[in-house]
Short mmCIF file of C-alpha atoms and ligand atoms in Angstrom, two decimals:
data_model
loop_
_atom_site.label_atom_id
_atom_site.label_comp_id
_atom_site.label_asym_id
_atom_site.label_seq_id
_atom_site.Cartn_x
_atom_site.Cartn_y
_atom_site.Cartn_z
CA MET A 224 0.48 -33.11 19.01
CA ARG A 225 0.84 -29.61 17.66
CA LYS A 226 4.27 -28.08 17.16
CA LYS A 227 5.01 -25.07 19.35
CA GLY A 228 5.44 -21.96 17.29
CA ILE A 229 5.67 -18.21 16.94
CA LEU A 230 3.43 -16.48 14.41
CA ILE A 231 4.60 -13.34 12.58
CA THR A 232 2.11 -11.57 10.35
CA GLY A 233 3.29 -9.00 7.79
CA ALA A 234 6.57 -10.91 7.85
CA ALA A 235 7.67 -9.64 4.43
CA GLY A 236 7.29 -6.00 5.49
CA GLU A 237 9.92 -3.64 6.86
CA ILE A 238 9.79 -4.62 10.53
CA GLY A 239 8.97 -8.22 9.59
CA GLU A 240 12.07 -8.74 7.55
CA ALA A 241 14.33 -7.52 10.37
CA LEU A 242 12.41 -9.39 13.06
CA VAL A 243 12.41 -12.71 11.18
CA LYS A 244 16.16 -12.42 10.68
CA SER A 245 16.78 -11.70 14.32
CA LEU A 246 14.37 -14.32 15.70
CA SER A 247 15.60 -17.02 13.35
CA GLU A 248 19.08 -16.59 14.83
CA GLN A 249 17.91 -17.07 18.40
CA GLU A 250 14.62 -19.00 18.38
CA GLU A 251 14.51 -22.74 18.65
CA ASN A 252 10.78 -23.01 18.15
CA GLN A 253 9.14 -23.08 14.77
CA ILE A 254 8.52 -19.63 13.28
CA VAL A 255 5.41 -19.41 11.13
CA THR A 256 5.40 -16.34 8.91
CA LEU A 257 2.32 -15.03 7.14
CA ASP A 258 2.26 -12.42 4.40
CA LEU A 259 0.54 -11.75 1.08
CA ARG A 260 4.02 -11.63 -0.42
CA PRO A 261 6.74 -14.28 -0.51
CA LEU A 262 9.49 -14.07 2.08
CA THR A 263 13.02 -13.18 0.95
CA PRO A 264 14.77 -16.47 0.20
CA GLU A 265 17.58 -16.65 2.75
CA HIS A 266 16.12 -18.13 5.89
CA SER A 267 16.78 -21.19 7.93
CA GLY A 268 14.92 -24.46 8.26
CA HIS A 269 12.71 -23.62 11.19
CA ILE A 270 10.76 -20.94 9.32
CA THR A 271 7.56 -21.95 7.58
CA HIS A 272 6.24 -19.24 5.32
CA ILE A 273 2.58 -19.14 4.43
CA GLN A 274 1.74 -16.84 1.56
CA GLY A 275 -1.81 -15.84 2.28
CA ASP A 276 -4.30 -13.36 3.62
CA LEU A 277 -4.66 -12.53 7.29
CA MET A 278 -8.39 -12.15 6.69
CA ASP A 279 -8.69 -15.78 5.58
CA GLN A 280 -10.27 -17.45 8.63
CA ALA A 281 -9.87 -20.94 7.20
CA LEU A 282 -6.16 -20.31 6.78
CA LEU A 283 -5.83 -19.12 10.39
CA ALA A 284 -7.75 -22.18 11.56
CA ARG A 285 -5.35 -24.40 9.63
CA ILE A 286 -2.38 -22.68 11.27
CA VAL A 287 -3.69 -23.30 14.79
CA SER A 288 -4.63 -26.87 13.96
CA GLU A 289 -0.98 -27.49 13.18
CA TYR A 290 0.80 -25.17 15.61
CA GLU A 291 0.41 -24.32 19.24
CA ILE A 292 1.03 -20.59 18.85
CA GLN A 293 2.76 -19.17 21.92
CA VAL A 294 3.63 -15.72 20.66
CA ILE A 295 2.13 -13.55 17.91
CA TYR A 296 3.96 -10.59 16.41
CA HIS A 297 1.16 -8.93 14.50
CA LEU A 298 2.94 -6.61 12.10
CA ALA A 299 0.62 -6.63 9.08
CA ALA A 300 -0.92 -3.21 8.38
CA LEU A 301 -1.63 -0.66 5.69
CA LEU A 302 0.50 2.38 6.56
CA SER A 303 -0.68 5.95 7.01
CA THR A 304 -0.42 7.50 3.54
CA ARG A 305 -1.70 4.43 1.74
CA ALA A 306 -4.59 4.06 4.17
CA GLU A 307 -5.84 7.55 3.27
CA PHE A 308 -6.45 6.43 -0.33
CA THR A 309 -8.54 3.43 0.70
CA PRO A 310 -9.67 4.08 4.28
CA GLU A 311 -12.28 1.32 4.43
CA ALA A 312 -9.88 -1.27 3.05
CA ALA A 313 -7.32 -0.07 5.60
CA HIS A 314 -9.88 -0.45 8.37
CA GLN A 315 -10.56 -3.98 7.24
CA VAL A 316 -6.91 -5.03 7.35
CA ASN A 317 -5.80 -2.92 10.29
CA VAL A 318 -8.80 -3.40 12.57
CA GLU A 319 -10.71 -6.48 11.45
CA GLY A 320 -7.46 -8.33 10.77
CA THR A 321 -6.27 -7.51 14.27
CA LEU A 322 -9.61 -8.40 15.83
CA GLY A 323 -9.54 -11.83 14.15
CA LEU A 324 -6.08 -12.52 15.51
CA LEU A 325 -6.97 -11.29 18.99
CA LYS A 326 -9.92 -13.67 19.00
CA LEU A 327 -7.66 -16.50 17.92
CA ALA A 328 -5.07 -15.61 20.58
CA SER A 329 -7.77 -15.35 23.19
CA GLU A 330 -9.15 -18.80 22.36
CA GLN A 331 -5.69 -20.30 22.20
CA SER A 332 -4.78 -18.85 25.61
CA GLN A 333 -7.80 -20.54 27.11
CA TRP A 334 -7.08 -23.76 25.27
CA ARG A 335 -3.42 -23.89 26.34
CA GLY A 336 -4.12 -22.79 29.89
CA GLU A 337 -1.31 -20.27 29.40
CA PRO A 338 -1.48 -16.78 27.94
CA VAL A 339 -0.55 -16.25 24.31
CA LEU A 340 1.78 -13.26 24.11
CA PHE A 341 0.43 -10.78 21.55
CA MET A 342 3.00 -8.19 20.42
CA PHE A 343 1.60 -5.22 18.53
CA PRO A 344 3.53 -2.37 16.91
CA SER A 345 1.60 0.85 17.29
CA SER A 346 2.78 4.25 16.17
CA ILE A 347 3.22 7.99 16.64
CA ALA A 348 0.19 8.08 14.34
CA ALA A 349 -1.93 7.28 17.42
CA TYR A 350 -1.37 10.92 18.43
CA GLY A 351 -2.91 14.02 16.92
CA MET A 352 -1.52 17.45 17.78
CA PRO A 353 -4.15 20.08 16.98
CA ASP A 354 -1.71 22.64 15.52
CA LEU A 355 1.97 23.53 15.26
CA GLN A 356 1.88 25.78 18.34
CA VAL A 357 0.65 22.95 20.55
CA LYS A 358 3.12 20.58 18.87
CA ALA A 359 5.96 22.94 19.81
CA GLN A 360 4.59 23.37 23.31
CA TYR A 361 4.47 19.59 24.01
CA PRO A 362 7.69 18.24 22.49
CA HIS A 363 7.69 14.93 24.43
CA VAL A 364 4.20 13.50 24.64
CA ARG A 365 3.22 10.91 27.21
CA GLU A 366 1.22 7.79 26.32
CA TRP A 367 -2.10 9.21 27.51
CA GLU A 368 -1.77 12.68 25.99
CA TRP A 369 -3.11 13.93 22.65
CA ASN A 370 -4.70 10.64 21.62
CA TYR A 371 -6.68 12.28 18.82
CA PRO A 372 -5.37 10.68 15.63
CA THR A 373 -6.24 12.37 12.34
CA THR A 374 -5.52 9.49 9.96
CA MET A 375 -7.38 6.24 9.38
CA TYR A 376 -4.17 4.37 10.19
CA GLY A 377 -3.75 6.29 13.46
CA CYS A 378 -7.39 5.67 14.45
CA ASN A 379 -6.92 1.99 13.66
CA LYS A 380 -3.76 1.71 15.75
CA LEU A 381 -5.24 3.49 18.76
CA TYR A 382 -8.43 1.43 18.64
CA CYS A 383 -6.52 -1.85 18.24
CA GLU A 384 -4.46 -0.98 21.31
CA MET A 385 -7.76 -0.71 23.16
CA LEU A 386 -9.02 -3.98 21.70
CA GLY A 387 -5.80 -5.65 22.83
CA ILE A 388 -6.30 -4.32 26.34
CA TYR A 389 -9.94 -5.48 26.24
CA TYR A 390 -8.93 -9.03 25.30
CA SER A 391 -6.27 -9.09 27.97
CA GLN A 392 -9.03 -8.51 30.52
CA HIS A 393 -11.78 -10.70 29.05
CA TYR A 394 -11.81 -14.30 27.96
CA ARG A 395 -13.99 -15.90 25.40
CA GLN A 396 -15.40 -18.96 27.14
CA LEU A 397 -17.75 -17.65 29.79
CA ALA A 398 -18.01 -21.08 31.38
CA ALA A 399 -14.28 -21.52 31.93
CA ASP A 400 -13.45 -22.20 35.59
CA LYS A 401 -9.87 -20.96 35.32
CA PRO A 402 -9.94 -18.08 32.87
CA VAL A 403 -6.70 -17.43 31.00
CA MET A 404 -6.39 -14.14 29.14
CA LEU A 405 -3.96 -13.30 26.39
CA ASP A 406 -0.98 -11.10 27.21
CA PHE A 407 -1.17 -8.00 24.99
CA ARG A 408 1.84 -5.66 24.73
CA ALA A 409 2.20 -2.73 22.34
CA LEU A 410 4.93 -0.28 21.37
CA ARG A 411 4.31 3.13 19.90
CA PHE A 412 7.15 3.48 17.43
CA PRO A 413 8.43 6.68 15.86
CA GLY A 414 9.36 6.72 12.14
CA LEU A 415 11.55 3.68 11.55
CA ILE A 416 14.58 3.72 9.26
CA SER A 417 16.06 0.54 7.85
CA ALA A 418 19.29 0.22 5.89
CA PHE A 419 17.98 -2.77 3.99
CA THR A 420 14.45 -1.92 2.96
CA VAL A 421 12.54 1.21 1.99
CA PRO A 422 9.07 1.54 3.48
CA SER A 423 6.04 1.83 1.26
CA GLY A 424 2.91 3.80 1.95
CA GLY A 425 4.02 5.49 5.16
CA THR A 426 4.29 9.20 5.90
CA SER A 427 7.59 9.13 7.76
CA ASP A 428 9.05 7.65 4.55
CA TYR A 429 10.68 10.94 3.48
CA GLY A 430 13.55 10.24 5.91
CA PRO A 431 14.51 6.81 4.62
CA GLU A 432 13.69 7.82 1.03
CA MET A 433 16.12 10.78 1.21
CA LEU A 434 18.86 8.56 2.47
CA HIS A 435 18.36 5.68 0.06
CA ALA A 436 18.08 8.08 -2.92
CA ALA A 437 21.35 9.79 -1.92
CA ALA A 438 23.13 6.43 -1.65
CA LYS A 439 21.86 5.47 -5.10
CA GLY A 440 22.97 8.84 -6.52
CA GLU A 441 19.38 9.77 -7.40
CA PRO A 442 17.77 13.18 -6.85
CA TYR A 443 14.97 13.33 -4.26
CA ALA A 444 12.14 15.79 -3.68
CA CYS A 445 11.11 15.71 -0.03
CA PHE A 446 7.31 15.78 0.42
CA VAL A 447 7.34 17.80 3.66
CA ARG A 448 8.68 21.27 4.58
CA GLN A 449 12.16 21.87 6.00
CA ASP A 450 10.80 22.50 9.51
CA ALA A 451 8.63 19.35 9.70
CA ILE A 452 9.71 17.44 12.81
CA ILE A 453 9.01 13.93 14.11
CA PRO A 454 10.94 11.31 16.08
CA PHE A 455 12.85 8.50 14.35
CA MET A 456 14.52 5.23 15.26
CA ALA A 457 16.93 2.88 13.50
CA MET A 458 15.46 -0.54 12.74
CA PRO A 459 17.81 -2.55 15.03
CA ASP A 460 16.46 -0.58 17.99
CA ALA A 461 12.87 -1.32 16.95
CA ILE A 462 13.68 -5.03 16.98
CA THR A 463 15.47 -4.73 20.33
CA ALA A 464 12.42 -2.95 21.76
CA LEU A 465 10.02 -5.64 20.51
CA LEU A 466 12.15 -8.50 21.84
CA LYS A 467 12.87 -6.78 25.13
CA LEU A 468 9.24 -5.96 25.83
CA ALA A 469 8.28 -9.52 24.85
CA LYS A 470 10.70 -10.89 27.46
CA ALA A 471 9.84 -8.46 30.26
CA PRO A 472 8.25 -10.10 33.34
CA SER A 473 4.53 -9.23 33.49
CA ALA A 474 4.84 -8.05 37.05
CA ASN A 475 7.12 -5.20 35.93
CA LEU A 476 4.71 -3.84 33.35
CA LYS A 477 2.60 -0.97 34.58
CA ARG A 478 1.04 -0.39 31.17
CA ARG A 479 0.24 -2.41 28.06
CA VAL A 480 1.16 0.31 25.58
CA TYR A 481 4.59 1.99 25.72
CA ASN A 482 6.22 4.85 23.85
CA VAL A 483 9.73 4.17 22.60
CA THR A 484 11.92 6.61 20.71
CA SER A 485 15.47 7.52 19.80
CA PHE A 486 16.04 10.96 18.18
CA SER A 487 13.93 13.77 16.72
CA LEU A 488 14.96 15.64 13.59
CA THR A 489 13.46 18.22 11.28
CA ALA A 490 13.45 17.31 7.60
CA GLU A 491 16.22 19.85 7.08
CA GLU A 492 18.35 18.37 9.88
CA PHE A 493 17.76 14.97 8.30
CA ARG A 494 18.88 16.35 4.94
CA GLN A 495 22.01 17.81 6.53
CA MET A 496 22.92 14.43 8.03
CA VAL A 497 22.44 12.80 4.63
CA VAL A 498 24.57 15.47 2.93
CA ARG A 499 27.29 15.01 5.53
CA PHE A 500 27.73 11.39 4.43
CA PHE A 501 26.72 11.81 0.78
CA PRO A 502 27.97 15.28 -0.23
CA GLN A 503 26.66 14.82 -3.79
CA ALA A 504 23.07 14.26 -2.59
CA GLN A 505 20.51 16.30 -4.52
CA ILE A 506 17.62 16.87 -2.12
CA SER A 507 14.94 19.47 -2.81
CA TYR A 508 11.59 20.19 -1.15
CA LYS A 509 8.20 19.72 -2.79
CA PRO A 510 5.71 19.57 0.09
CA ASP A 511 2.52 17.62 -0.41
CA VAL A 512 -0.32 19.29 1.48
CA LYS A 513 -1.92 16.08 2.76
CA ARG A 514 1.25 14.31 3.81
CA GLN A 515 2.56 17.52 5.39
CA GLY A 516 -0.69 17.76 7.35
CA ILE A 517 -0.22 14.22 8.67
CA VAL A 518 3.36 14.88 9.78
CA ASP A 519 2.30 18.16 11.41
CA SER A 520 -0.28 16.23 13.45
CA TRP A 521 2.35 13.81 14.79
CA PRO A 522 4.32 14.77 17.90
CA ALA A 523 7.83 16.20 17.65
CA GLY A 524 9.02 13.65 20.18
CA LEU A 525 7.88 10.98 22.60
CA ASN A 526 8.42 10.61 26.31
CA ASP A 527 9.52 7.00 26.79
CA ASN A 528 10.28 7.17 30.53
CA ASP A 529 7.80 4.41 31.39
CA ALA A 530 9.49 1.96 29.02
CA ARG A 531 12.87 2.89 30.49
CA ARG A 532 11.59 2.41 34.03
CA ASP A 533 9.53 -0.76 33.59
CA TRP A 534 11.62 -2.90 31.26
CA GLY A 535 14.94 -1.16 30.90
CA TRP A 536 14.39 0.31 27.44
CA ALA A 537 17.16 2.47 26.00
CA PRO A 538 18.03 2.84 22.31
CA ASP A 539 21.47 1.60 21.29
CA TYR A 540 21.53 3.92 18.27
CA ASP A 541 21.32 7.66 18.82
CA MET A 542 21.40 9.92 15.77
CA GLU A 543 25.18 9.75 15.27
CA ARG A 544 25.39 5.98 15.66
CA SER A 545 22.27 5.40 13.55
CA PHE A 546 23.75 7.23 10.59
CA GLY A 547 27.45 6.60 11.13
CA GLU A 548 27.42 2.96 12.22
CA TYR A 549 24.22 1.40 10.95
CA LEU A 550 22.53 3.28 8.11
CA VAL A 551 25.32 4.74 6.00
CA PRO A 552 27.71 1.75 5.96
CA ASN A 553 24.96 -0.78 5.25
CA ILE A 554 23.15 1.32 2.66
CA THR A 555 26.41 2.12 0.90
CA ALA A 556 27.37 -1.56 0.79
CA ARG A 557 23.91 -2.50 -0.39
CA TYR A 558 23.89 -0.23 -3.44
CA ARG A 559 27.56 -0.74 -4.21
CA GLY A 560 26.84 -4.44 -4.38
CA GLY A 561 24.12 -3.68 -6.96
N1 LIG B 682 5.89 4.96 9.76
C1 LIG B 682 4.46 4.88 9.79
C2 LIG B 682 3.85 5.65 8.70
O1 LIG B 682 4.47 6.58 8.25
C3 LIG B 682 3.95 5.40 11.09
O2 LIG B 682 3.80 4.39 11.98
O3 LIG B 682 2.76 5.38 8.33
#
């Protein structure tokens, strides 16, 4: 008999770390985490960490031989800035890695006779605004608008959403008499900000980097212009969104891919918030043409009405609460503690 389990890929990453912590407090089933890196040490007994490569088919086969995977949180990805340096490698991880897992989830759904739930974090990078005028004209984009990503990462995310939808409508064994498809659900996240980790290789990183540098008392040169604007969200809300969408009854879901957001800020407004809490912060601007171009192509805000309507989404942390109650106190404590 296989043990029932939840699989989390990219578990040592930014979202992964927060999700593992939250799930380990509420999940009774075994949590199997997969990442190239080791997992931070403090975690409870029902987490099994496998340090390995998502692309390793034999490893995936071993996991399903031991565990009956009921839910997959597929978080592993190469983020937007990093992916531009090695686009083909990014494609391999972001697309082929996802395809391999979708295939596995599809087979497992059929095998179990019950759908495997496949949770996929997508991104504002799935959008591409053609220029700043249009960006200003459409400040709250809907899921089906402006799907013209300009980055490899954004192309990968958009395409994987489509692959997920494909596999939720097709099954792999043509001869099956009672076809069971996987249950694919995706969230398009804005730039995420965690108090406990700093992202690496993303393009929304200037926000969290500004804040963490200020808390450490280090100077920071922001790589986008003052007027650059995108939506953001505090990490606890990202976890709430993932868990809430995972629990939503299928019948309520009118789409498989949902926007979620909290607050939009320009880089300068972000700086002002940081300075309000850390008056000594030394933040200057040194825009990088490529990264600026990526941020300019992302929408200024998202319309998340469908998520609100279908599964009761609402962020707990608006801008004031994000900074005042989550980010600043936790970041301050973190660096004070060394
Ligand atoms: N935060 C991500 C990045 O900057 C976007 O999803 O790449």
